[in-house]
Amino acid sequence: MKIEIQLDESRKEPLVVVYTDKVNEEIHALVRRLSQDAPQMLVGFREDEATILQEEFVLRVYAENGKVLAETMDGLYLLRLRLYELEERLDKKMFVRISNSEIINLRKVKRFDLSLAGTICVQMQNGAVTYVSRRYVARIKQVLGL
């Protein structure tokens, strides 16, 4: 994506115009980000405390028993968002969905084991092991340049 900024002293507020041949997910994401008024904080809950979670410290986000959890090196936090909402909010350069129930932080991956037929084993920096579902293998290979 190319970005061009033009200064115009007659403008009283910024105007964003997007020229594109088609509307795709990248354009939708751009519109969502530009139209957000307040910064989107990721808030995790543990016991009676709410903690603001920094994206760079989140290893993975996953759904389990009807709850959405964020795993950090500091432990697990309950989130009050759905996975699809988190997928929209989280930095797409850092986070990728690996199954219907899990999103991982690529910068917190220790290794990918490609030896399994049809799937990929992911070992996180904290030692946790998870798997890319068959549906998402092609996407992960694309992200990894394989």
PDB file of N, CA and C in Angstrom, residues 32-108:
ATOM      1  N   ARG A  32     -11.839   0.544   9.312  1.00  0.00           N
ATOM      2  CA  ARG A  32     -12.150   0.333  10.733  1.00  0.00           C
ATOM      3  C   ARG A  32     -11.160   1.083  11.614  1.00  0.00           C
ATOM      4  N   ARG A  33      -9.885   1.005  11.283  1.00  0.00           N
ATOM      5  CA  ARG A  33      -8.872   1.685  12.118  1.00  0.00           C
ATOM      6  C   ARG A  33      -9.013   3.194  12.070  1.00  0.00           C
ATOM      7  N   LEU A  34      -9.263   3.735  10.898  1.00  0.00           N
ATOM      8  CA  LEU A  34      -9.400   5.183  10.766  1.00  0.00           C
ATOM      9  C   LEU A  34     -10.669   5.708  11.430  1.00  0.00           C
ATOM     10  N   SER A  35     -11.697   4.888  11.501  1.00  0.00           N
ATOM     11  CA  SER A  35     -12.960   5.354  12.067  1.00  0.00           C
ATOM     12  C   SER A  35     -13.068   5.142  13.573  1.00  0.00           C
ATOM     13  N   GLN A  36     -12.093   4.527  14.180  1.00  0.00           N
ATOM     14  CA  GLN A  36     -12.115   4.333  15.630  1.00  0.00           C
ATOM     15  C   GLN A  36     -11.757   5.636  16.314  1.00  0.00           C
ATOM     16  N   ASP A  37     -12.620   6.054  17.241  1.00  0.00           N
ATOM     17  CA  ASP A  37     -12.394   7.313  17.944  1.00  0.00           C
ATOM     18  C   ASP A  37     -11.408   7.154  19.094  1.00  0.00           C
ATOM     19  N   ALA A  38     -11.632   6.172  19.920  1.00  0.00           N
ATOM     20  CA  ALA A  38     -10.789   5.994  21.098  1.00  0.00           C
ATOM     21  C   ALA A  38      -9.785   4.873  20.841  1.00  0.00           C
ATOM     22  N   PRO A  39      -8.641   4.949  21.485  1.00  0.00           N
ATOM     23  CA  PRO A  39      -7.697   3.852  21.343  1.00  0.00           C
ATOM     24  C   PRO A  39      -8.313   2.566  21.887  1.00  0.00           C
ATOM     25  N   GLN A  40      -8.066   1.472  21.207  1.00  0.00           N
ATOM     26  CA  GLN A  40      -8.624   0.196  21.607  1.00  0.00           C
ATOM     27  C   GLN A  40      -7.665  -0.494  22.561  1.00  0.00           C
ATOM     28  N   MET A  41      -8.043  -0.571  23.801  1.00  0.00           N
ATOM     29  CA  MET A  41      -7.213  -1.208  24.812  1.00  0.00           C
ATOM     30  C   MET A  41      -7.603  -2.665  24.925  1.00  0.00           C
ATOM     31  N   LEU A  42      -6.626  -3.499  25.189  1.00  0.00           N
ATOM     32  CA  LEU A  42      -6.875  -4.909  25.440  1.00  0.00           C
ATOM     33  C   LEU A  42      -6.845  -5.085  26.949  1.00  0.00           C
ATOM     34  N   VAL A  43      -8.005  -5.386  27.520  1.00  0.00           N
ATOM     35  CA  VAL A  43      -8.129  -5.488  28.973  1.00  0.00           C
ATOM     36  C   VAL A  43      -8.364  -6.949  29.344  1.00  0.00           C
ATOM     37  N   GLY A  44      -7.509  -7.446  30.233  1.00  0.00           N
ATOM     38  CA  GLY A  44      -7.638  -8.807  30.721  1.00  0.00           C
ATOM     39  C   GLY A  44      -8.069  -8.806  32.176  1.00  0.00           C
ATOM     40  N   PHE A  45      -8.845  -9.804  32.552  1.00  0.00           N
ATOM     41  CA  PHE A  45      -9.373  -9.892  33.905  1.00  0.00           C
ATOM     42  C   PHE A  45      -8.834 -11.146  34.585  1.00  0.00           C
ATOM     43  N   ARG A  46      -8.409 -10.969  35.832  1.00  0.00           N
ATOM     44  CA  ARG A  46      -7.946 -12.086  36.650  1.00  0.00           C
ATOM     45  C   ARG A  46      -8.356 -11.782  38.078  1.00  0.00           C
ATOM     46  N   GLU A  47      -9.111 -12.710  38.662  1.00  0.00           N
ATOM     47  CA  GLU A  47      -9.686 -12.531  39.995  1.00  0.00           C
ATOM     48  C   GLU A  47     -10.493 -11.243  40.001  1.00  0.00           C
ATOM     49  N   ASP A  48     -10.201 -10.300  40.854  1.00  0.00           N
ATOM     50  CA  ASP A  48     -10.977  -9.060  40.914  1.00  0.00           C
ATOM     51  C   ASP A  48     -10.236  -7.878  40.299  1.00  0.00           C
ATOM     52  N   GLU A  49      -9.282  -8.157  39.418  1.00  0.00           N
ATOM     53  CA  GLU A  49      -8.479  -7.084  38.827  1.00  0.00           C
ATOM     54  C   GLU A  49      -8.620  -7.051  37.313  1.00  0.00           C
ATOM     55  N   ALA A  50      -8.626  -5.848  36.780  1.00  0.00           N
ATOM     56  CA  ALA A  50      -8.588  -5.635  35.335  1.00  0.00           C
ATOM     57  C   ALA A  50      -7.199  -5.099  35.008  1.00  0.00           C
ATOM     58  N   THR A  51      -6.552  -5.697  34.032  1.00  0.00           N
ATOM     59  CA  THR A  51      -5.197  -5.318  33.656  1.00  0.00           C
ATOM     60  C   THR A  51      -5.161  -4.955  32.184  1.00  0.00           C
ATOM     61  N   ILE A  52      -4.521  -3.845  31.847  1.00  0.00           N
ATOM     62  CA  ILE A  52      -4.326  -3.483  30.451  1.00  0.00           C
ATOM     63  C   ILE A  52      -3.164  -4.321  29.931  1.00  0.00           C
ATOM     64  N   LEU A  53      -3.450  -5.103  28.908  1.00  0.00           N
ATOM     65  CA  LEU A  53      -2.435  -5.993  28.333  1.00  0.00           C
ATOM     66  C   LEU A  53      -1.793  -5.336  27.124  1.00  0.00           C
ATOM     67  N   GLN A  54      -0.479  -5.303  27.114  1.00  0.00           N
ATOM     68  CA  GLN A  54       0.257  -4.797  25.967  1.00  0.00           C
ATOM     69  C   GLN A  54       0.346  -5.914  24.933  1.00  0.00           C
ATOM     70  N   GLU A  55       0.000  -5.632  23.680  1.00  0.00           N
ATOM     71  CA  GLU A  55      -0.014  -6.654  22.638  1.00  0.00           C
ATOM     72  C   GLU A  55       1.308  -7.404  22.527  1.00  0.00           C
ATOM     73  N   GLU A  56       2.410  -6.705  22.685  1.00  0.00           N
ATOM     74  CA  GLU A  56       3.710  -7.351  22.491  1.00  0.00           C
ATOM     75  C   GLU A  56       4.022  -8.409  23.546  1.00  0.00           C
ATOM     76  N   PHE A  57       3.264  -8.414  24.651  1.00  0.00           N
ATOM     77  CA  PHE A  57       3.486  -9.405  25.701  1.00  0.00           C
ATOM     78  C   PHE A  57       2.491 -10.568  25.647  1.00  0.00           C
ATOM     79  N   VAL A  58       1.527 -10.491  24.740  1.00  0.00           N
ATOM     80  CA  VAL A  58       0.541 -11.561  24.593  1.00  0.00           C
ATOM     81  C   VAL A  58       1.127 -12.647  23.701  1.00  0.00           C
ATOM     82  N   LEU A  59       1.178 -13.877  24.210  1.00  0.00           N
ATOM     83  CA  LEU A  59       1.686 -15.005  23.435  1.00  0.00           C
ATOM     84  C   LEU A  59       0.620 -15.525  22.473  1.00  0.00           C
ATOM     85  N   ARG A  60      -0.571 -15.731  23.019  1.00  0.00           N
ATOM     86  CA  ARG A  60      -1.659 -16.254  22.207  1.00  0.00           C
ATOM     87  C   ARG A  60      -2.988 -15.916  22.856  1.00  0.00           C
ATOM     88  N   VAL A  61      -4.027 -15.971  22.053  1.00  0.00           N
ATOM     89  CA  VAL A  61      -5.388 -15.749  22.514  1.00  0.00           C
ATOM     90  C   VAL A  61      -6.191 -16.941  22.016  1.00  0.00           C
ATOM     91  N   TYR A  62      -6.975 -17.545  22.906  1.00  0.00           N
ATOM     92  CA  TYR A  62      -7.719 -18.730  22.495  1.00  0.00           C
ATOM     93  C   TYR A  62      -9.031 -18.856  23.246  1.00  0.00           C
ATOM     94  N   ALA A  63      -9.943 -19.619  22.639  1.00  0.00           N
ATOM     95  CA  ALA A  63     -11.241 -19.884  23.246  1.00  0.00           C
ATOM     96  C   ALA A  63     -11.218 -21.268  23.868  1.00  0.00           C
ATOM     97  N   GLU A  64     -11.765 -21.352  25.081  1.00  0.00           N
ATOM     98  CA  GLU A  64     -11.800 -22.633  25.784  1.00  0.00           C
ATOM     99  C   GLU A  64     -13.007 -22.620  26.723  1.00  0.00           C
ATOM    100  N   ASN A  65     -13.837 -23.636  26.614  1.00  0.00           N
ATOM    101  CA  ASN A  65     -15.030 -23.755  27.468  1.00  0.00           C
ATOM    102  C   ASN A  65     -15.906 -22.497  27.438  1.00  0.00           C
ATOM    103  N   GLY A  66     -16.061 -21.914  26.254  1.00  0.00           N
ATOM    104  CA  GLY A  66     -16.922 -20.751  26.108  1.00  0.00           C
ATOM    105  C   GLY A  66     -16.322 -19.440  26.572  1.00  0.00           C
ATOM    106  N   LYS A  67     -15.049 -19.453  26.964  1.00  0.00           N
ATOM    107  CA  LYS A  67     -14.372 -18.237  27.414  1.00  0.00           C
ATOM    108  C   LYS A  67     -13.206 -17.938  26.481  1.00  0.00           C
ATOM    109  N   VAL A  68     -12.856 -16.671  26.388  1.00  0.00           N
ATOM    110  CA  VAL A  68     -11.704 -16.267  25.588  1.00  0.00           C
ATOM    111  C   VAL A  68     -10.601 -15.850  26.551  1.00  0.00           C
ATOM    112  N   LEU A  69      -9.431 -16.467  26.390  1.00  0.00           N
ATOM    113  CA  LEU A  69      -8.303 -16.242  27.287  1.00  0.00           C
ATOM    114  C   LEU A  69      -7.107 -15.687  26.527  1.00  0.00           C
ATOM    115  N   ALA A  70      -6.367 -14.823  27.199  1.00  0.00           N
ATOM    116  CA  ALA A  70      -5.099 -14.325  26.664  1.00  0.00           C
ATOM    117  C   ALA A  70      -3.988 -14.907  27.529  1.00  0.00           C
ATOM    118  N   GLU A  71      -3.007 -15.530  26.886  1.00  0.00           N
ATOM    119  CA  GLU A  71      -1.874 -16.095  27.614  1.00  0.00           C
ATOM    120  C   GLU A  71      -0.676 -15.175  27.457  1.00  0.00           C
ATOM    121  N   THR A  72      -0.111 -14.781  28.587  1.00  0.00           N
ATOM    122  CA  THR A  72       1.101 -13.967  28.595  1.00  0.00           C
ATOM    123  C   THR A  72       2.145 -14.729  29.407  1.00  0.00           C
ATOM    124  N   MET A  73       3.351 -14.243  29.461  1.00  0.00           N
ATOM    125  CA  MET A  73       4.389 -14.861  30.287  1.00  0.00           C
ATOM    126  C   MET A  73       4.002 -14.741  31.766  1.00  0.00           C
ATOM    127  N   ASP A  74       3.115 -13.802  32.055  1.00  0.00           N
ATOM    128  CA  ASP A  74       2.655 -13.549  33.415  1.00  0.00           C
ATOM    129  C   ASP A  74       1.471 -14.432  33.815  1.00  0.00           C
ATOM    130  N   GLY A  75       0.899 -15.169  32.863  1.00  0.00           N
ATOM    131  CA  GLY A  75      -0.232 -16.038  33.172  1.00  0.00           C
ATOM    132  C   GLY A  75      -1.406 -15.810  32.244  1.00  0.00           C
ATOM    133  N   LEU A  76      -2.556 -16.340  32.631  1.00  0.00           N
ATOM    134  CA  LEU A  76      -3.768 -16.257  31.826  1.00  0.00           C
ATOM    135  C   LEU A  76      -4.669 -15.120  32.295  1.00  0.00           C
ATOM    136  N   TYR A  77      -5.314 -14.482  31.322  1.00  0.00           N
ATOM    137  CA  TYR A  77      -6.276 -13.422  31.593  1.00  0.00           C
ATOM    138  C   TYR A  77      -7.547 -13.709  30.818  1.00  0.00           C
ATOM    139  N   LEU A  78      -8.675 -13.485  31.434  1.00  0.00           N
ATOM    140  CA  LEU A  78      -9.961 -13.625  30.781  1.00  0.00           C
ATOM    141  C   LEU A  78     -10.237 -12.354  29.988  1.00  0.00           C
ATOM    142  N   LEU A  79     -10.687 -12.511  28.750  1.00  0.00           N
ATOM    143  CA  LEU A  79     -11.016 -11.363  27.911  1.00  0.00           C
ATOM    144  C   LEU A  79     -12.526 -11.318  27.710  1.00  0.00           C
ATOM    145  N   ARG A  80     -13.067 -10.143  27.522  1.00  0.00           N
ATOM    146  CA  ARG A  80     -14.506  -9.985  27.305  1.00  0.00           C
ATOM    147  C   ARG A  80     -14.816  -9.670  25.847  1.00  0.00           C
ATOM    148  N   LEU A  81     -13.976 -10.153  24.965  1.00  0.00           N
ATOM    149  CA  LEU A  81     -14.175  -9.974  23.526  1.00  0.00           C
ATOM    150  C   LEU A  81     -14.236 -11.342  22.869  1.00  0.00           C
ATOM    151  N   ARG A  82     -14.834 -11.414  21.719  1.00  0.00           N
ATOM    152  CA  ARG A  82     -14.853 -12.636  20.919  1.00  0.00           C
ATOM    153  C   ARG A  82     -13.573 -12.700  20.089  1.00  0.00           C
ATOM    154  N   LEU A  83     -13.234 -13.896  19.645  1.00  0.00           N
ATOM    155  CA  LEU A  83     -12.009 -14.053  18.853  1.00  0.00           C
ATOM    156  C   LEU A  83     -12.032 -13.220  17.575  1.00  0.00           C
ATOM    157  N   TYR A  84     -13.179 -13.164  16.904  1.00  0.00           N
ATOM    158  CA  TYR A  84     -13.240 -12.388  15.667  1.00  0.00           C
ATOM    159  C   TYR A  84     -13.020 -10.896  15.942  1.00  0.00           C
ATOM    160  N   GLU A  85     -13.469 -10.410  17.100  1.00  0.00           N
ATOM    161  CA  GLU A  85     -13.237  -9.010  17.464  1.00  0.00           C
ATOM    162  C   GLU A  85     -11.751  -8.779  17.742  1.00  0.00           C
ATOM    163  N   LEU A  86     -11.124  -9.737  18.412  1.00  0.00           N
ATOM    164  CA  LEU A  86      -9.691  -9.626  18.690  1.00  0.00           C
ATOM    165  C   LEU A  86      -8.889  -9.688  17.403  1.00  0.00           C
ATOM    166  N   GLU A  87      -9.293 -10.540  16.485  1.00  0.00           N
ATOM    167  CA  GLU A  87      -8.592 -10.656  15.209  1.00  0.00           C
ATOM    168  C   GLU A  87      -8.593  -9.317  14.469  1.00  0.00           C
ATOM    169  N   GLU A  88      -9.690  -8.575  14.579  1.00  0.00           N
ATOM    170  CA  GLU A  88      -9.773  -7.257  13.954  1.00  0.00           C
ATOM    171  C   GLU A  88      -8.907  -6.231  14.678  1.00  0.00           C
ATOM    172  N   ARG A  89      -8.843  -6.312  15.990  1.00  0.00           N
ATOM    173  CA  ARG A  89      -8.118  -5.336  16.812  1.00  0.00           C
ATOM    174  C   ARG A  89      -6.615  -5.528  16.833  1.00  0.00           C
ATOM    175  N   LEU A  90      -6.178  -6.775  16.906  1.00  0.00           N
ATOM    176  CA  LEU A  90      -4.752  -7.059  17.072  1.00  0.00           C
ATOM    177  C   LEU A  90      -3.962  -6.736  15.805  1.00  0.00           C
ATOM    178  N   ASP A  91      -2.715  -6.357  15.998  1.00  0.00           N
ATOM    179  CA  ASP A  91      -1.823  -5.994  14.899  1.00  0.00           C
ATOM    180  C   ASP A  91      -1.627  -7.185  13.964  1.00  0.00           C
ATOM    181  N   LYS A  92      -2.041  -7.035  12.715  1.00  0.00           N
ATOM    182  CA  LYS A  92      -1.971  -8.126  11.753  1.00  0.00           C
ATOM    183  C   LYS A  92      -0.547  -8.480  11.344  1.00  0.00           C
ATOM    184  N   LYS A  93       0.405  -7.630  11.674  1.00  0.00           N
ATOM    185  CA  LYS A  93       1.810  -7.950  11.401  1.00  0.00           C
ATOM    186  C   LYS A  93       2.374  -8.871  12.478  1.00  0.00           C
ATOM    187  N   MET A  94       1.725  -8.912  13.635  1.00  0.00           N
ATOM    188  CA  MET A  94       2.194  -9.724  14.758  1.00  0.00           C
ATOM    189  C   MET A  94       1.333 -10.952  15.007  1.00  0.00           C
ATOM    190  N   PHE A  95       0.032 -10.848  14.790  1.00  0.00           N
ATOM    191  CA  PHE A  95      -0.900 -11.905  15.174  1.00  0.00           C
ATOM    192  C   PHE A  95      -1.516 -12.571  13.958  1.00  0.00           C
ATOM    193  N   VAL A  96      -1.657 -13.900  14.053  1.00  0.00           N
ATOM    194  CA  VAL A  96      -2.269 -14.662  12.965  1.00  0.00           C
ATOM    195  C   VAL A  96      -3.138 -15.763  13.564  1.00  0.00           C
ATOM    196  N   ARG A  97      -4.277 -15.978  12.935  1.00  0.00           N
ATOM    197  CA  ARG A  97      -5.178 -17.044  13.387  1.00  0.00           C
ATOM    198  C   ARG A  97      -4.633 -18.379  12.895  1.00  0.00           C
ATOM    199  N   ILE A  98      -4.607 -19.366  13.802  1.00  0.00           N
ATOM    200  CA  ILE A  98      -4.117 -20.694  13.427  1.00  0.00           C
ATOM    201  C   ILE A  98      -5.213 -21.756  13.502  1.00  0.00           C
ATOM    202  N   SER A  99      -6.362 -21.393  14.044  1.00  0.00           N
ATOM    203  CA  SER A  99      -7.509 -22.306  14.097  1.00  0.00           C
ATOM    204  C   SER A  99      -8.747 -21.485  14.390  1.00  0.00           C
ATOM    205  N   ASN A 100      -9.895 -22.138  14.384  1.00  0.00           N
ATOM    206  CA  ASN A 100     -11.130 -21.417  14.704  1.00  0.00           C
ATOM    207  C   ASN A 100     -11.132 -20.914  16.135  1.00  0.00           C
ATOM    208  N   SER A 101     -10.267 -21.484  16.979  1.00  0.00           N
ATOM    209  CA  SER A 101     -10.298 -21.126  18.395  1.00  0.00           C
ATOM    210  C   SER A 101      -9.002 -20.496  18.905  1.00  0.00           C
ATOM    211  N   GLU A 102      -8.065 -20.125  17.994  1.00  0.00           N
ATOM    212  CA  GLU A 102      -6.793 -19.610  18.497  1.00  0.00           C
ATOM    213  C   GLU A 102      -6.114 -18.639  17.533  1.00  0.00           C
ATOM    214  N   ILE A 103      -5.521 -17.604  18.134  1.00  0.00           N
ATOM    215  CA  ILE A 103      -4.706 -16.615  17.436  1.00  0.00           C
ATOM    216  C   ILE A 103      -3.365 -16.568  18.170  1.00  0.00           C
ATOM    217  N   ILE A 104      -2.256 -16.592  17.426  1.00  0.00           N
ATOM    218  CA  ILE A 104      -0.939 -16.550  18.070  1.00  0.00           C
ATOM    219  C   ILE A 104      -0.177 -15.295  17.684  1.00  0.00           C
ATOM    220  N   ASN A 105       0.764 -14.923  18.553  1.00  0.00           N
ATOM    221  CA  ASN A 105       1.683 -13.824  18.305  1.00  0.00           C
ATOM    222  C   ASN A 105       2.918 -14.412  17.636  1.00  0.00           C
ATOM    223  N   LEU A 106       3.132 -14.102  16.378  1.00  0.00           N
ATOM    224  CA  LEU A 106       4.259 -14.666  15.626  1.00  0.00           C
ATOM    225  C   LEU A 106       5.608 -14.318  16.250  1.00  0.00           C
ATOM    226  N   ARG A 107       5.674 -13.195  16.940  1.00  0.00           N
ATOM    227  CA  ARG A 107       6.940 -12.786  17.561  1.00  0.00           C
ATOM    228  C   ARG A 107       7.231 -13.547  18.841  1.00  0.00           C
ATOM    229  N   LYS A 108       6.279 -14.354  19.293  1.00  0.00           N
ATOM    230  CA  LYS A 108       6.469 -15.150  20.509  1.00  0.00           C
ATOM    231  C   LYS A 108       6.569 -16.649  20.199  1.00  0.00           C
TER     232      LYS A 108
END
